[in-house]
Tab-separated table of C-alpha atoms in Angstrom:
chain	number	residue	atom	x	y	z
R	30	MET	CA	80.914	98.489	72.539
R	31	HIS	CA	81.883	100.279	69.310
R	32	SER	CA	80.581	99.314	65.877
R	33	PRO	CA	83.029	98.258	63.119
R	34	LEU	CA	82.608	101.718	61.545
R	35	GLN	CA	83.513	103.465	64.814
R	36	LEU	CA	86.569	101.243	65.222
R	37	MET	CA	87.662	102.076	61.663
R	38	ILE	CA	87.301	105.805	62.365
R	39	ARG	CA	89.344	105.408	65.557
R	40	PHE	CA	92.102	103.655	63.590
R	41	ILE	CA	92.172	106.436	60.977
R	42	HIS	CA	92.418	109.098	63.694
R	43	PHE	CA	95.169	107.079	65.353
R	44	SER	CA	97.175	106.974	62.088
R	45	ILE	CA	96.704	110.695	61.394
R	46	PHE	CA	97.755	111.576	64.947
R	47	PHE	CA	101.077	109.790	64.693
R	48	THR	CA	101.730	111.089	61.159
R	49	LEU	CA	101.385	114.639	62.454
R	50	LEU	CA	103.377	113.851	65.569
R	51	SER	CA	106.311	112.466	63.589
R	52	SER	CA	106.896	115.905	62.068
R	53	ASN	CA	107.725	117.392	65.485
R	54	PRO	CA	111.558	117.280	65.765
R	55	THR	CA	111.546	118.606	69.340
R	56	LEU	CA	109.826	115.546	70.746
R	57	GLN	CA	112.102	113.141	68.899
R	58	THR	CA	115.170	114.614	70.588
R	59	SER	CA	113.764	114.192	74.095
R	60	THR	CA	115.348	111.541	76.325
R	61	PRO	CA	113.526	110.938	79.623
R	62	ILE	CA	115.619	109.742	82.575
R	63	ALA	CA	114.831	108.812	86.176
R	64	PRO	CA	116.962	108.253	89.303
R	65	VAL	CA	117.148	104.627	90.526
R	66	SER	CA	117.718	103.803	94.214
R	67	LYS	CA	118.279	100.627	96.212
R	68	ASP	CA	116.394	99.995	99.439
R	69	GLU	CA	118.770	98.697	102.116
R	70	HIS	CA	116.114	96.664	103.959
R	71	THR	CA	114.476	94.838	101.038
R	72	ASN	CA	117.245	95.023	98.388
R	73	LEU	CA	114.578	96.171	95.921
R	74	PHE	CA	115.061	98.992	93.419
R	75	THR	CA	112.904	102.114	93.187
R	76	LEU	CA	112.323	104.713	90.486
R	77	SER	CA	111.849	108.434	91.236
R	78	VAL	CA	109.350	110.327	89.048
R	79	TYR	CA	106.990	113.305	89.256
R	80	LEU	CA	103.244	112.636	89.309
R	81	LYS	CA	99.913	114.480	89.590
R	82	THR	CA	99.030	118.166	89.157
R	83	PRO	CA	100.751	120.052	90.626
R	84	LEU	CA	103.709	117.716	90.057
R	85	ARG	CA	104.974	115.925	93.161
R	86	PRO	CA	108.087	113.744	93.660
R	87	THR	CA	106.921	110.128	93.756
R	88	LYS	CA	108.839	106.938	94.512
R	89	LEU	CA	107.744	103.799	92.638
R	90	LEU	CA	108.866	100.187	92.868
R	91	LEU	CA	110.855	99.275	89.742
R	92	ASP	CA	109.466	96.000	88.386
R	93	PHE	CA	110.254	93.923	85.276
R	94	SER	CA	107.226	91.620	85.448
R	95	ALA	CA	103.930	93.324	86.342
R	96	LEU	CA	101.136	93.629	83.793
R	97	SER	CA	99.776	96.886	85.176
R	98	PRO	CA	101.429	99.920	86.835
R	99	TRP	CA	99.619	101.135	89.925
R	100	MET	CA	99.487	103.876	92.520
R	101	TYR	CA	98.048	103.955	96.009
R	102	CYS	CA	94.976	106.136	95.730
R	103	GLY	CA	92.852	105.595	98.836
R	104	ASP	CA	90.197	108.276	99.079
R	105	ALA	CA	90.104	111.769	97.633
R	106	ALA	CA	92.242	113.134	100.471
R	107	ALA	CA	94.986	110.570	99.824
R	108	TYR	CA	95.008	111.070	96.048
R	109	ASN	CA	94.948	114.802	95.469
R	110	SER	CA	95.452	115.827	91.868
R	111	SER	CA	93.555	118.224	89.650
R	112	SER	CA	94.322	116.324	86.445
R	113	HIS	CA	93.307	112.706	87.097
R	114	HIS	CA	90.270	111.060	85.517
R	115	TYR	CA	88.813	107.648	84.778
R	116	VAL	CA	88.841	105.904	81.417
R	117	GLU	CA	85.421	105.382	79.905
R	118	CYS	CA	85.055	101.707	79.180
R	119	ASP	CA	85.242	100.048	75.839
R	120	GLU	CA	85.737	96.364	76.626
R	121	THR	CA	87.717	95.602	73.466
R	122	PHE	CA	89.850	98.708	73.908
R	123	CYS	CA	90.640	98.012	77.583
R	124	ALA	CA	91.501	94.394	76.819
R	125	ASN	CA	93.702	95.322	73.851
R	126	ILE	CA	95.964	97.576	75.904
R	127	GLY	CA	96.535	94.776	78.364
R	128	LEU	CA	94.087	95.349	81.205
R	129	GLY	CA	92.555	91.870	81.074
R	130	THR	CA	89.744	89.950	79.433
R	131	THR	CA	86.610	91.600	78.090
R	132	SER	CA	84.366	89.851	80.627
R	133	ASN	CA	85.543	91.822	83.680
R	134	MET	CA	86.913	95.104	82.363
R	135	CYS	CA	83.986	97.465	82.985
R	136	VAL	CA	82.787	98.679	86.376
R	137	ASP	CA	80.339	101.322	87.592
R	138	CYS	CA	82.185	104.621	88.044
R	139	TYR	CA	79.809	105.841	90.759
R	140	ASN	CA	80.769	102.898	92.973
R	141	SER	CA	84.376	104.057	93.028
R	142	ASN	CA	85.940	104.619	96.437
R	143	LEU	CA	88.311	107.244	95.043
R	144	THR	CA	85.948	110.151	95.372
R	145	THR	CA	82.471	110.813	96.704
R	146	SER	CA	81.765	113.735	94.373
R	147	HIS	CA	81.948	111.667	91.159
R	148	SER	CA	83.353	114.755	89.475
R	149	HIS	CA	85.848	112.654	87.562
R	150	CYS	CA	83.259	110.198	86.214
R	151	PRO	CA	82.550	110.733	82.504
R	152	SER	CA	78.767	110.675	83.090
R	153	PRO	CA	76.241	109.641	85.805
R	154	ASP	CA	75.674	106.192	84.288
R	155	SER	CA	79.154	105.636	82.892
R	156	MET	CA	81.170	102.457	83.071
R	157	VAL	CA	84.940	102.777	83.421
R	158	CYS	CA	87.926	100.506	82.794
R	159	ALA	CA	89.155	98.268	85.594
R	160	SER	CA	92.255	96.095	85.985
R	161	TRP	CA	93.914	93.521	88.243
R	162	PRO	CA	97.099	95.022	89.730
R	163	THR	CA	99.388	92.914	91.886
R	164	ASN	CA	101.870	93.460	94.697
R	165	PRO	CA	104.887	91.393	93.524
R	166	ILE	CA	106.243	90.924	97.057
R	167	THR	CA	103.099	89.796	98.892
R	168	ASN	CA	101.453	88.437	95.697
R	169	VAL	CA	98.208	90.239	96.578
R	170	VAL	CA	95.917	90.725	93.558
R	171	ASP	CA	92.699	92.732	93.493
R	172	VAL	CA	90.387	94.528	91.100
R	173	ALA	CA	91.082	98.252	90.757
R	174	TYR	CA	89.961	101.239	88.747
R	175	VAL	CA	92.123	102.525	85.924
R	176	LEU	CA	93.160	106.183	86.192
R	177	VAL	CA	94.883	108.650	83.928
R	178	ASP	CA	97.090	111.447	85.305
R	179	THR	CA	100.198	113.486	84.552
R	180	LEU	CA	103.677	111.977	84.940
R	181	ALA	CA	106.914	113.871	84.339
R	182	LEU	CA	110.595	112.948	84.013
R	183	PRO	CA	113.722	115.061	83.543
R	184	ASP	CA	115.024	115.412	79.981
R	185	LEU	CA	118.589	114.109	79.658
R	186	ASN	CA	119.345	116.508	76.804
R	187	HIS	CA	118.793	119.460	79.147
R	188	TYR	CA	119.647	117.805	82.448
R	189	TYR	CA	123.124	119.211	82.998
R	190	SER	CA	122.187	122.745	81.927
R	191	THR	CA	121.343	124.961	84.892
R	192	HIS	CA	119.530	127.505	82.713
R	193	HIS	CA	117.530	125.356	80.296
R	194	ARG	CA	116.487	122.342	82.330
R	195	ARG	CA	113.053	120.955	81.614
R	196	LEU	CA	110.730	118.094	82.405
R	197	ILE	CA	109.010	115.904	79.851
R	198	THR	CA	105.402	115.373	80.869
R	199	LEU	CA	103.179	112.500	79.860
R	200	SER	CA	99.804	114.129	80.328
R	201	ASN	CA	97.829	110.869	80.233
R	202	TYR	CA	99.944	108.345	82.108
R	203	THR	CA	97.737	105.270	82.648
R	204	PHE	CA	97.795	103.153	85.812
R	205	SER	CA	95.639	101.264	88.299
R	206	CYS	CA	94.344	102.766	91.525
R	207	ALA	CA	95.346	100.363	94.342
R	208	PRO	CA	94.221	100.237	98.001
R	209	SER	CA	96.543	100.866	100.957
R	210	TYR	CA	97.326	97.198	101.709
R	211	PHE	CA	99.130	96.999	98.366
R	212	LEU	CA	101.982	98.909	100.030
R	213	ASN	CA	102.718	96.037	102.444
R	214	GLY	CA	106.232	94.643	102.023
R	215	LEU	CA	107.428	97.460	99.783
R	216	PRO	CA	110.325	99.822	100.566
R	217	ARG	CA	109.594	102.773	102.805
R	218	GLY	CA	108.250	105.778	100.933
R	219	VAL	CA	107.096	103.785	97.898
R	220	THR	CA	103.541	104.652	96.862
R	221	GLY	CA	103.165	102.601	93.702
R	222	LEU	CA	104.728	100.405	91.044
R	223	ALA	CA	106.279	101.258	87.673
R	224	THR	CA	106.309	98.261	85.378
R	225	LEU	CA	109.041	97.965	82.742
R	226	ALA	CA	107.800	94.596	81.467
R	227	ARG	CA	106.809	93.607	77.932
R	228	ASN	CA	103.315	95.094	77.810
R	229	GLN	CA	101.255	98.022	76.567
R	230	LEU	CA	101.182	99.880	79.893
R	231	SER	CA	104.862	99.635	80.782
R	232	LEU	CA	106.495	103.003	81.371
R	233	GLN	CA	108.824	102.681	78.383
R	234	THR	CA	105.928	101.714	76.072
R	235	GLN	CA	103.800	104.671	77.167
R	236	LEU	CA	106.759	107.018	76.668
R	237	ASP	CA	107.572	105.411	73.323
R	238	SER	CA	103.981	105.871	72.108
R	239	ALA	CA	103.965	109.514	73.137
R	240	LEU	CA	107.449	110.604	72.086
R	241	LEU	CA	107.964	108.346	69.054
R	242	THR	CA	111.230	107.054	70.501
R	243	SER	CA	112.504	103.490	70.270
R	244	ASN	CA	111.011	100.991	72.715
R	245	THR	CA	114.284	100.788	74.601
R	246	PHE	CA	115.380	101.471	78.142
R	247	ALA	CA	118.621	101.051	80.060
R	248	VAL	CA	119.191	100.865	83.805
R	249	CYS	CA	122.362	101.249	85.837
R	250	PHE	CA	121.527	99.563	89.147
R	251	PRO	CA	123.181	101.142	92.237
R	252	GLY	CA	125.196	98.899	94.527
R	253	SER	CA	124.086	100.432	97.827
R	254	SER	CA	121.416	102.600	99.395
R	255	GLU	CA	123.950	105.449	99.589
R	256	SER	CA	124.382	105.549	95.814
R	257	THR	CA	122.048	106.492	92.962
R	258	GLY	CA	121.701	104.839	89.580
R	259	VAL	CA	119.727	105.942	86.551
R	260	ALA	CA	117.179	104.711	84.008
R	261	PHE	CA	117.321	106.001	80.418
R	262	PHE	CA	114.208	105.754	78.230
R	263	GLY	CA	113.847	105.742	74.457
R	264	THR	CA	117.557	105.811	73.597
R	265	ARG	CA	120.274	103.297	72.714
R	266	GLY	CA	122.913	105.785	73.819
R	267	PRO	CA	125.067	107.605	74.450
R	268	TYR	CA	125.178	106.926	78.190
R	269	PHE	CA	127.793	109.304	79.565
R	270	ALA	CA	129.421	108.645	82.933
R	271	TYR	CA	131.807	111.089	84.625
R	272	SER	CA	134.365	109.022	86.511
R	273	LYS	CA	137.306	110.222	88.571
R	274	SER	CA	139.847	108.886	86.088
R	275	HIS	CA	138.000	109.970	82.919
R	276	ASN	CA	136.146	113.200	82.336
R	277	LYS	CA	133.459	111.648	80.150
R	278	THR	CA	132.892	108.016	79.138
R	279	ASP	CA	130.159	106.763	76.820
R	280	LEU	CA	129.311	103.344	78.243
R	281	SER	CA	126.968	102.477	75.352
R	282	LYS	CA	130.067	101.815	73.243
R	283	ASN	CA	131.181	99.061	75.633
R	284	LEU	CA	127.975	97.029	75.813
R	285	THR	CA	128.013	93.318	75.057
R	286	TYR	CA	124.878	92.117	73.260
R	287	THR	CA	122.789	88.967	73.364
R	288	PRO	CA	119.252	88.247	72.073
R	289	LEU	CA	116.280	88.933	74.317
R	290	ILE	CA	114.007	85.896	74.281
R	291	LYS	CA	110.244	86.071	74.606
R	292	ASN	CA	108.518	83.317	76.551
R	293	PRO	CA	106.533	81.452	73.847
R	294	SER	CA	103.767	80.320	76.191
R	295	SER	CA	100.667	82.531	76.144
R	296	THR	CA	99.533	81.128	79.506
R	297	SER	CA	102.792	81.386	81.446
R	298	PRO	CA	102.896	83.908	84.332
R	299	SER	CA	106.316	84.980	83.027
R	300	ARG	CA	105.181	85.707	79.451
R	301	ASN	CA	105.799	89.450	79.935
R	302	GLU	CA	109.290	89.029	81.393
R	303	TYR	CA	112.779	89.207	79.889
R	304	PHE	CA	114.632	85.985	79.106
R	305	ILE	CA	118.169	85.492	77.821
R	306	GLY	CA	119.791	82.411	76.309
R	307	VAL	CA	122.161	81.117	78.971
R	308	THR	CA	123.682	77.951	77.485
R	309	SER	CA	126.070	76.961	80.282
R	310	ILE	CA	127.680	78.156	83.530
R	311	ARG	CA	131.410	78.274	84.287
R	312	ILE	CA	133.074	78.721	87.678
R	313	ASN	CA	136.721	79.711	87.580
R	314	GLY	CA	136.718	78.625	83.932
R	315	LYS	CA	135.269	75.153	84.596
R	316	HIS	CA	131.830	74.069	83.392
R	317	VAL	CA	129.107	73.304	85.927
R	318	PRO	CA	127.745	69.840	85.023
R	319	PHE	CA	123.943	69.763	84.643
R	320	ASN	CA	121.241	68.881	82.123
R	321	ALA	CA	121.417	71.699	79.548
R	322	SER	CA	117.819	71.060	78.428
R	323	LEU	CA	116.713	72.808	81.639
R	324	LEU	CA	117.814	76.079	80.044
R	325	THR	CA	115.288	75.724	77.201
R	326	ILE	CA	111.852	77.330	77.629
R	327	ASN	CA	108.956	74.899	77.336
R	328	GLU	CA	106.759	76.243	74.522
R	329	GLU	CA	103.461	75.001	75.954
R	330	TYR	CA	103.800	75.861	79.641
R	331	GLY	CA	106.644	78.397	79.675
R	332	PHE	CA	108.801	76.769	82.361
R	333	GLY	CA	112.582	76.506	82.142
R	334	GLY	CA	114.916	79.104	80.631
R	335	SER	CA	116.763	82.039	82.203
R	336	LYS	CA	115.136	85.346	83.094
R	337	ILE	CA	116.075	88.660	84.709
R	338	THR	CA	113.994	89.884	87.630
R	339	THR	CA	113.906	92.737	90.119
R	340	ARG	CA	111.718	90.806	92.556
R	341	THR	CA	114.228	88.493	94.215
R	342	PRO	CA	117.450	89.692	95.872
R	343	TYR	CA	119.605	86.701	94.871
R	344	THR	CA	119.829	84.507	91.786
R	345	LEU	CA	117.701	81.353	92.009
R	346	LEU	CA	118.847	78.125	90.381
R	347	GLU	CA	116.860	74.983	89.618
R	348	PRO	CA	117.680	72.409	92.383
R	349	SER	CA	119.880	70.099	90.291
R	350	ILE	CA	121.733	73.080	88.797
R	351	TYR	CA	122.226	74.601	92.253
R	352	LYS	CA	123.589	71.332	93.685
R	353	ALA	CA	126.262	71.096	90.979
R	354	PHE	CA	126.915	74.856	91.101
R	355	ARG	CA	127.441	74.858	94.864
R	356	ALA	CA	129.746	71.845	94.800
R	357	LEU	CA	131.982	73.294	92.076
R	358	PHE	CA	132.139	76.726	93.707
R	359	ILE	CA	133.254	75.222	97.047
R	360	LYS	CA	135.833	73.078	95.244
R	361	GLU	CA	137.299	75.992	93.278
R	362	ALA	CA	137.299	78.298	96.319
R	363	SER	CA	139.309	75.712	98.258
R	364	SER	CA	141.978	75.502	95.540
R	365	SER	CA	145.414	76.995	96.020
R	366	SER	CA	144.386	80.155	94.130
R	367	PHE	CA	141.949	81.088	96.907
R	368	ASN	CA	142.539	78.702	99.819
R	369	LEU	CA	139.080	79.283	101.317
R	370	THR	CA	137.306	76.988	103.763
R	371	VAL	CA	133.559	77.123	104.276
R	372	THR	CA	132.276	78.053	107.693
R	373	ARG	CA	128.912	77.660	109.363
R	374	PRO	CA	126.408	79.546	107.164
R	375	VAL	CA	123.683	81.920	108.275
R	376	LYS	CA	120.175	81.807	106.845
R	377	PRO	CA	119.135	82.037	104.088
R	378	PHE	CA	122.595	81.279	102.696
R	379	LYS	CA	124.147	77.836	102.248
R	380	VAL	CA	127.789	78.723	101.538
R	381	CYS	CA	129.687	81.230	103.705
R	382	TYR	CA	133.315	82.148	104.399
R	383	SER	CA	134.928	84.091	107.214
R	384	ALA	CA	135.593	87.671	106.153
R	385	LYS	CA	139.046	87.444	107.716
R	386	ARG	CA	140.088	84.851	105.131
R	387	LEU	CA	139.079	86.813	102.053
R	388	THR	CA	141.195	89.347	100.184
R	389	MET	CA	139.364	92.498	99.115
R	390	THR	CA	139.816	93.991	95.638
R	391	LYS	CA	138.149	96.766	93.641
R	392	GLN	CA	135.874	94.052	92.231
R	393	GLY	CA	134.816	92.839	95.660
R	394	PRO	CA	136.091	89.829	97.645
R	395	LYS	CA	138.526	87.627	95.757
R	396	VAL	CA	136.533	84.472	94.947
R	397	PRO	CA	136.093	82.284	91.846
R	398	THR	CA	134.482	84.145	88.946
R	399	ILE	CA	131.124	82.939	87.645
R	400	ASP	CA	130.348	83.111	83.934
R	401	PHE	CA	126.924	82.827	82.332
R	402	VAL	CA	127.800	81.678	78.805
R	403	LEU	CA	125.231	83.057	76.378
R	404	HIS	CA	124.333	82.467	72.706
R	405	ARG	CA	127.995	82.140	71.702
R	406	LYS	CA	130.933	80.792	73.703
R	407	ASN	CA	132.704	84.148	73.586
R	408	VAL	CA	129.640	86.083	74.811
R	409	VAL	CA	129.776	85.885	78.593
R	410	TRP	CA	128.064	87.698	81.478
R	411	ARG	CA	130.851	87.620	84.084
R	412	ILE	CA	129.948	87.788	87.775
R	413	MET	CA	132.760	88.742	90.139
R	414	GLY	CA	132.935	88.889	93.928
R	415	ALA	CA	131.056	92.186	94.288
R	416	ASN	CA	128.048	90.592	92.576
R	417	SER	CA	128.360	86.988	93.764
R	418	MET	CA	129.050	87.475	97.501
R	419	VAL	CA	126.923	89.077	100.243
R	420	ARG	CA	128.457	90.612	103.383
R	421	ILE	CA	126.814	89.480	106.614
R	422	LYS	CA	128.122	91.454	109.561
R	423	ARG	CA	126.502	91.027	112.948
R	424	HIS	CA	127.843	92.720	116.051
R	425	ARG	CA	130.052	90.295	118.051
R	426	LYS	CA	128.479	87.301	116.325
R	427	ALA	CA	129.567	86.961	112.714
R	428	ASP	CA	131.486	88.642	109.930
R	429	LEU	CA	130.966	86.563	106.819
R	430	TRP	CA	130.862	86.656	103.040
R	431	CYS	CA	128.123	84.365	101.705
R	432	LEU	CA	127.407	83.121	98.204
R	433	GLY	CA	124.414	85.048	96.815
R	434	PHE	CA	122.959	82.186	94.773
R	435	MET	CA	120.022	80.159	96.064
R	436	ASP	CA	118.205	76.885	95.466
R	437	GLY	CA	115.032	77.953	93.670
R	438	GLY	CA	113.113	74.896	94.895
R	439	VAL	CA	110.353	73.006	93.117
R	440	LYS	CA	107.922	75.963	93.084
R	441	GLU	CA	110.128	78.145	90.874
R	442	SER	CA	109.139	77.472	87.254
R	443	ASN	CA	112.226	78.981	85.586
R	444	SER	CA	115.645	77.331	85.790
R	445	ILE	CA	117.716	80.500	86.296
R	446	VAL	CA	116.271	83.681	87.804
R	447	ILE	CA	118.900	86.433	87.877
R	448	GLY	CA	118.301	88.534	91.001
R	449	THR	CA	119.021	92.089	92.078
R	450	LYS	CA	122.379	91.353	93.772
R	451	GLN	CA	123.773	90.195	90.441
R	452	LEU	CA	122.505	93.390	88.735
R	453	GLU	CA	124.188	95.851	91.106
R	454	GLU	CA	126.645	98.244	89.442
R	455	ASN	CA	125.750	96.752	86.046
R	456	LEU	CA	124.458	98.812	83.133
R	457	VAL	CA	121.782	96.790	81.327
R	458	GLN	CA	120.020	97.896	78.141
R	459	PHE	CA	116.671	96.328	77.182
R	460	ASP	CA	116.092	96.956	73.477
R	461	VAL	CA	112.543	95.620	73.306
R	462	GLU	CA	112.083	96.888	69.759
R	463	SER	CA	115.055	94.865	68.453
R	464	ASN	CA	114.765	91.989	70.978
R	465	ARG	CA	118.317	92.556	72.155
R	466	LEU	CA	119.920	92.883	75.592
R	467	GLY	CA	123.081	94.906	76.078
R	468	PHE	CA	125.081	94.680	79.294
R	469	PHE	CA	128.171	96.181	80.879
R	470	SER	CA	128.919	93.945	83.849
R	471	LEU	CA	130.315	95.404	87.093
R	472	LEU	CA	131.504	98.843	86.077
R	473	ALA	CA	134.419	98.744	88.552
R	474	SER	CA	135.881	95.672	86.780
R	475	HIS	CA	136.519	97.841	83.701
R	476	ASP	CA	137.560	101.023	85.538
R	477	ASP	CA	138.423	100.946	89.245
R	478	SER	CA	136.820	104.340	89.848
R	479	LEU	CA	133.617	103.802	87.836
R	480	SER	CA	130.146	103.262	89.350
R	481	CYS	CA	126.483	103.944	88.590
R	482	ALA	CA	126.762	107.101	90.707
R	483	ASP	CA	129.050	108.539	88.018
R	484	PHE	CA	126.067	109.340	85.827
R	485	LYS	CA	125.596	112.213	88.314
R	486	VAL	CA	121.850	111.736	88.643
R	487	LEU	CA	120.599	112.438	92.164
R	488	THR	CA	117.331	111.748	93.881
R	489	ARG	CA	115.563	114.802	95.282
R	490	ARG	CA	116.365	113.865	98.895
R	491	ARG	CA	120.014	113.029	98.216
R	492	TYR	CA	120.493	116.313	96.334
R	493	TRP	CA	119.196	118.340	99.273
R	494	ARG	CA	121.226	116.359	101.809
R	495	ARG	CA	124.315	117.278	99.831
R	496	ARG	CA	123.419	120.942	99.458
R	497	HIS	CA	121.691	121.490	102.832
R	498	PRO	CA	123.097	118.985	105.352
R	499	ARG	CA	121.330	120.624	108.296
R	500	GLY	CA	117.750	120.423	107.190
R	501	GLY	CA	117.747	123.120	104.519
R	502	GLU	CA	115.443	120.952	102.423
R	503	ASN	CA	112.380	122.128	104.326
R	504	LYS	CA	113.386	125.775	104.008
R	505	ALA	CA	114.083	125.501	100.295
R	506	ARG	CA	111.134	123.281	99.372
R	507	ARG	CA	108.543	124.914	97.193
R	508	ARG	CA	105.714	123.828	94.979
R	509	LEU	CA	104.839	125.442	91.666
R	510	HIS	CA	101.220	124.829	90.670
R	511	GLY	CA	100.882	123.816	87.056
R	512	GLU	CA	104.637	123.871	86.412
R	513	GLY	CA	107.422	121.343	86.837
R	514	VAL	CA	109.994	121.703	89.581
R	515	ASP	CA	113.201	119.824	88.868
R	516	CYS	CA	114.741	119.029	92.255
R	517	VAL	CA	116.976	116.279	90.939
R	518	GLY	CA	119.898	118.073	89.325
R	519	ALA	CA	122.828	120.248	90.233
R	520	THR	CA	120.669	123.266	91.047
R	521	MET	CA	116.988	123.758	91.830
R	522	VAL	CA	115.393	125.775	89.043
R	523	LYS	CA	111.961	126.197	87.528
R	524	ALA	CA	111.655	123.638	84.757
R	525	ARG	CA	110.440	124.524	81.320
R	526	VAL	CA	107.769	121.857	80.990
R	527	GLN	CA	107.534	120.168	77.621
R	528	LYS	CA	104.307	118.249	77.296
R	529	ALA	CA	104.419	115.012	75.375
R	530	PRO	CA	101.323	114.015	73.391
R	531	SER	CA	99.420	111.612	75.570
R	532	THR	CA	99.185	107.899	74.943
R	533	TRP	CA	95.437	108.033	75.516
R	534	GLN	CA	94.987	110.873	73.034
R	535	ALA	CA	96.602	108.598	70.481
R	536	LEU	CA	94.699	105.457	71.415
R	537	ALA	CA	91.281	106.792	72.313
R	538	LEU	CA	90.426	109.287	69.580
């Protein structure tokens, strides 16, 4: 534990550090980005980054809820990096950055299962910070050691230049060290979790602290596993897309804004998540009848309200809302405008239609539109067929389009949980600093040729498949020790690594 005088000295150092840092114009013009992919088996989204020393491509689960980021570490052979180290424990410090309560935040470094040499322990009798990471799919929670290592992302401002591309490195990226069973249920190839929630260890907060950017991020979620989206960090725009019909389009100019709401309950499991003020739901222009008080967040317990999640594939509705929603959708779909008749559904869906009866458009199957009416009647998040319907095609058995909205049941504490299907091909900006959400719903509904792939950001594997379709990736693969290798862009070149001041240097002086 530190004395009051030591804490005061730490605060003074902290202030001086950021005063000096603010005079560096190079860092302020850096805009980290990361490719976003969709897993076809789980419908979960992943984020591609570089981690460790030397830097290695790493795929992380993209999550809007978790308190702590984590990586699978295993033993020393599984986690091989020359730059990682533990965090010497100060109970108040560890608790303040969001790792838990002061009663269980310090553990004996020499009992760590990460390494048998103890070379990364601060001292023989040192205590180090611990945390409680979670697997959001299996809901497994366990105590884990906190590690610090190098993370790097491409810089948008130099991304499309083949001669001056560089990576932005966060030399003290902070995360938990999770065991192998934490990977159960996650997409293939994922070795950890990147949290983008409202907390001190979220990726955007760590980048914001290091680069002095705004605490803002935006994600364009890809609509299929064959496409690639993008995450922008620390910028409110511009977000340039390069569509077939337009050479260059700044999508930040077309965002619709609504307030981001913070769950007022300090004990609610969803206190770190992102809520928006849905006030009503319309289907084909007609209001869904339900008790509107369900859309208000309970201040004491945190239930109710409407949140955005990356953990569930389809939007969940409170049972009474879902009952009215389902009935009105079926009624409107059977009207003369659509003339659709429900058929026998397949699990887990409750409303399905034969694919032969639906007309396909650039916005997906032609079905009634769904509107989430927000803080004003003219501010609407519109959901069209591409985001409301799910194709179920089984050889010789079924070819259906099913409604991708589910009954949340009695165990779901929030009334509306917007799932990943409804986020596909949407550009969503989370301005945490200003408590504002910006959204551009279904890019193809505004421009037939526009998609998240038009940001021209490729994952490492997809880039090499395009350039070397017959296995040239293995021949061209190389690793540069101590330097960044940007394998994500139009050409593979040695990156000019720009190191960002570390979050821990700022917090732990």
